[in-house]
């Protein structure tokens, strides 16, 4: 009788263990499936958005293998999106090569791509208060800092390094009128989202020269580039992904126009 009771006790114990083990396994599988689902829904927008911009480059950009002979078909871009105002390109980081759009609302292209698809990559866009022809003293262009993939303006943060800036001092802006503008970087660093660097309108030459000095002082390093009241600046802005009220900016001054 005692042996039978002991046998039954062991059987119940094994059954309870199997039930608990099965429940733990099911829970683990559920956690894995949920984590996989979260990963997929996170990565798919990056992939689809990246593919979209690759297709746009294939349609609108012509360049030699070494990057020379770069040209943009603005007719093709304007057929796709009438908000097109420019194309921006860096030699390095070469991933920054995108159409630039402008709308009446700065929020529009935060989650809408160049081809009007809902996607967290958004688009590279000019501030709604700027003139589309880059005639303002300070033209602001925004782009997201993506945690995955490095698309959009993520790679601007390479300019935290002074040595990187020395090796890659310029970026280029192409416009529908056929002009190619070369901008030489004179400042790069972290600023508050409401910093003076984002000023567009200036009451006088003196105010503007004070602004330029402020931009130099906010930079991680100093660059020997001439700035004066006639200078035309482009400010490139992205998030730091560290603090909500901080931005990383790269500022370039117009040094050539072809």
mmCIF file of N, CA and C in Angstrom, residues 7 14 37 43 58 60 66 69 72 79 86 95 126 137 140 146 148 164 175 185 187 192 199 211-212 216 221 235 257:
data_model
loop_
_atom_site.group_PDB
_atom_site.id
_atom_site.type_symbol
_atom_site.label_atom_id
_atom_site.label_comp_id
_atom_site.label_asym_id
_atom_site.label_seq_id
_atom_site.Cartn_x
_atom_site.Cartn_y
_atom_site.Cartn_z
ATOM 1 N N UNK A 7 4.104 5.620 -5.421
ATOM 2 C CA UNK A 7 4.065 5.643 -6.884
ATOM 3 C C UNK A 7 3.088 6.695 -7.384
ATOM 4 N N UNK A 14 5.228 14.217 -11.294
ATOM 5 C CA UNK A 14 5.684 14.322 -12.684
ATOM 6 C C UNK A 14 4.663 15.055 -13.537
ATOM 7 N N UNK A 37 7.657 39.556 -33.881
ATOM 8 C CA UNK A 37 6.670 40.432 -34.514
ATOM 9 C C UNK A 37 7.081 41.895 -34.358
ATOM 10 N N UNK A 43 11.485 46.791 -38.452
ATOM 11 C CA UNK A 43 12.440 46.785 -39.556
ATOM 12 C C UNK A 43 11.802 46.979 -40.923
ATOM 13 N N UNK A 58 17.547 55.709 -58.719
ATOM 14 C CA UNK A 58 17.696 55.033 -60.011
ATOM 15 C C UNK A 58 16.982 55.802 -61.119
ATOM 16 N N UNK A 60 16.082 59.165 -61.068
ATOM 17 C CA UNK A 60 16.375 60.598 -61.223
ATOM 18 C C UNK A 60 17.855 60.966 -61.276
ATOM 19 N N UNK A 66 32.655 56.618 -60.082
ATOM 20 C CA UNK A 66 33.433 57.316 -59.054
ATOM 21 C C UNK A 66 32.683 58.510 -58.462
ATOM 22 N N UNK A 69 30.318 63.475 -62.584
ATOM 23 C CA UNK A 69 29.261 63.599 -63.578
ATOM 24 C C UNK A 69 27.873 63.470 -62.990
ATOM 25 N N UNK A 72 20.874 65.430 -61.940
ATOM 26 C CA UNK A 72 19.550 65.091 -61.421
ATOM 27 C C UNK A 72 18.489 65.417 -62.455
ATOM 28 N N UNK A 79 7.449 65.162 -61.517
ATOM 29 C CA UNK A 79 6.293 64.330 -61.883
ATOM 30 C C UNK A 79 5.865 63.470 -60.701
ATOM 31 N N UNK A 86 14.840 70.603 -54.442
ATOM 32 C CA UNK A 86 16.291 70.434 -54.579
ATOM 33 C C UNK A 86 16.669 68.966 -54.428
ATOM 34 N N UNK A 95 25.771 58.049 -48.305
ATOM 35 C CA UNK A 95 24.375 57.642 -48.150
ATOM 36 C C UNK A 95 23.456 58.865 -48.157
ATOM 37 N N UNK A 126 12.691 71.111 -46.529
ATOM 38 C CA UNK A 126 13.081 72.491 -46.228
ATOM 39 C C UNK A 126 12.056 73.116 -45.290
ATOM 40 N N UNK A 137 19.272 84.099 -46.174
ATOM 41 C CA UNK A 137 20.585 84.070 -45.529
ATOM 42 C C UNK A 137 20.820 82.743 -44.803
ATOM 43 N N UNK A 140 17.043 76.242 -43.822
ATOM 44 C CA UNK A 140 17.085 75.088 -42.919
ATOM 45 C C UNK A 140 16.495 73.867 -43.613
ATOM 46 N N UNK A 146 17.776 58.022 -38.005
ATOM 47 C CA UNK A 146 17.202 56.691 -37.854
ATOM 48 C C UNK A 146 18.120 55.813 -37.014
ATOM 49 N N UNK A 148 18.139 52.586 -37.072
ATOM 50 C CA UNK A 148 18.495 51.399 -37.850
ATOM 51 C C UNK A 148 18.708 51.809 -39.297
ATOM 52 N N UNK A 164 36.884 64.204 -39.523
ATOM 53 C CA UNK A 164 35.966 63.834 -40.596
ATOM 54 C C UNK A 164 35.587 65.064 -41.402
ATOM 55 N N UNK A 175 19.474 72.229 -57.880
ATOM 56 C CA UNK A 175 18.138 72.807 -57.946
ATOM 57 C C UNK A 175 17.566 72.706 -59.359
ATOM 58 N N UNK A 185 31.393 73.391 -44.921
ATOM 59 C CA UNK A 185 30.942 73.306 -43.531
ATOM 60 C C UNK A 185 31.816 74.173 -42.627
ATOM 61 N N UNK A 187 30.428 74.821 -39.191
ATOM 62 C CA UNK A 187 29.997 74.553 -37.819
ATOM 63 C C UNK A 187 29.243 73.229 -37.762
ATOM 64 N N UNK A 192 20.148 73.260 -28.789
ATOM 65 C CA UNK A 192 18.757 73.115 -28.381
ATOM 66 C C UNK A 192 17.847 73.273 -29.602
ATOM 67 N N UNK A 199 17.475 80.624 -36.702
ATOM 68 C CA UNK A 199 16.947 81.916 -37.155
ATOM 69 C C UNK A 199 16.991 82.003 -38.677
ATOM 70 N N UNK A 211 24.809 86.596 -35.571
ATOM 71 C CA UNK A 211 24.300 85.232 -35.708
ATOM 72 C C UNK A 211 25.405 84.283 -36.171
ATOM 73 N N UNK A 212 26.155 84.659 -37.180
ATOM 74 C CA UNK A 212 27.225 83.810 -37.701
ATOM 75 C C UNK A 212 28.268 83.514 -36.629
ATOM 76 N N UNK A 216 29.382 79.825 -35.002
ATOM 77 C CA UNK A 216 30.771 79.369 -34.813
ATOM 78 C C UNK A 216 30.990 78.914 -33.367
ATOM 79 N N UNK A 221 34.019 72.450 -33.140
ATOM 80 C CA UNK A 221 35.374 72.822 -33.542
ATOM 81 C C UNK A 221 35.291 74.036 -34.455
ATOM 82 N N UNK A 235 21.548 75.236 -43.071
ATOM 83 C CA UNK A 235 21.617 74.512 -41.805
ATOM 84 C C UNK A 235 20.914 73.171 -41.961
ATOM 85 N N UNK A 257 28.992 78.361 -56.914
ATOM 86 C CA UNK A 257 27.696 78.187 -57.571
ATOM 87 C C UNK A 257 27.930 78.055 -59.067
#
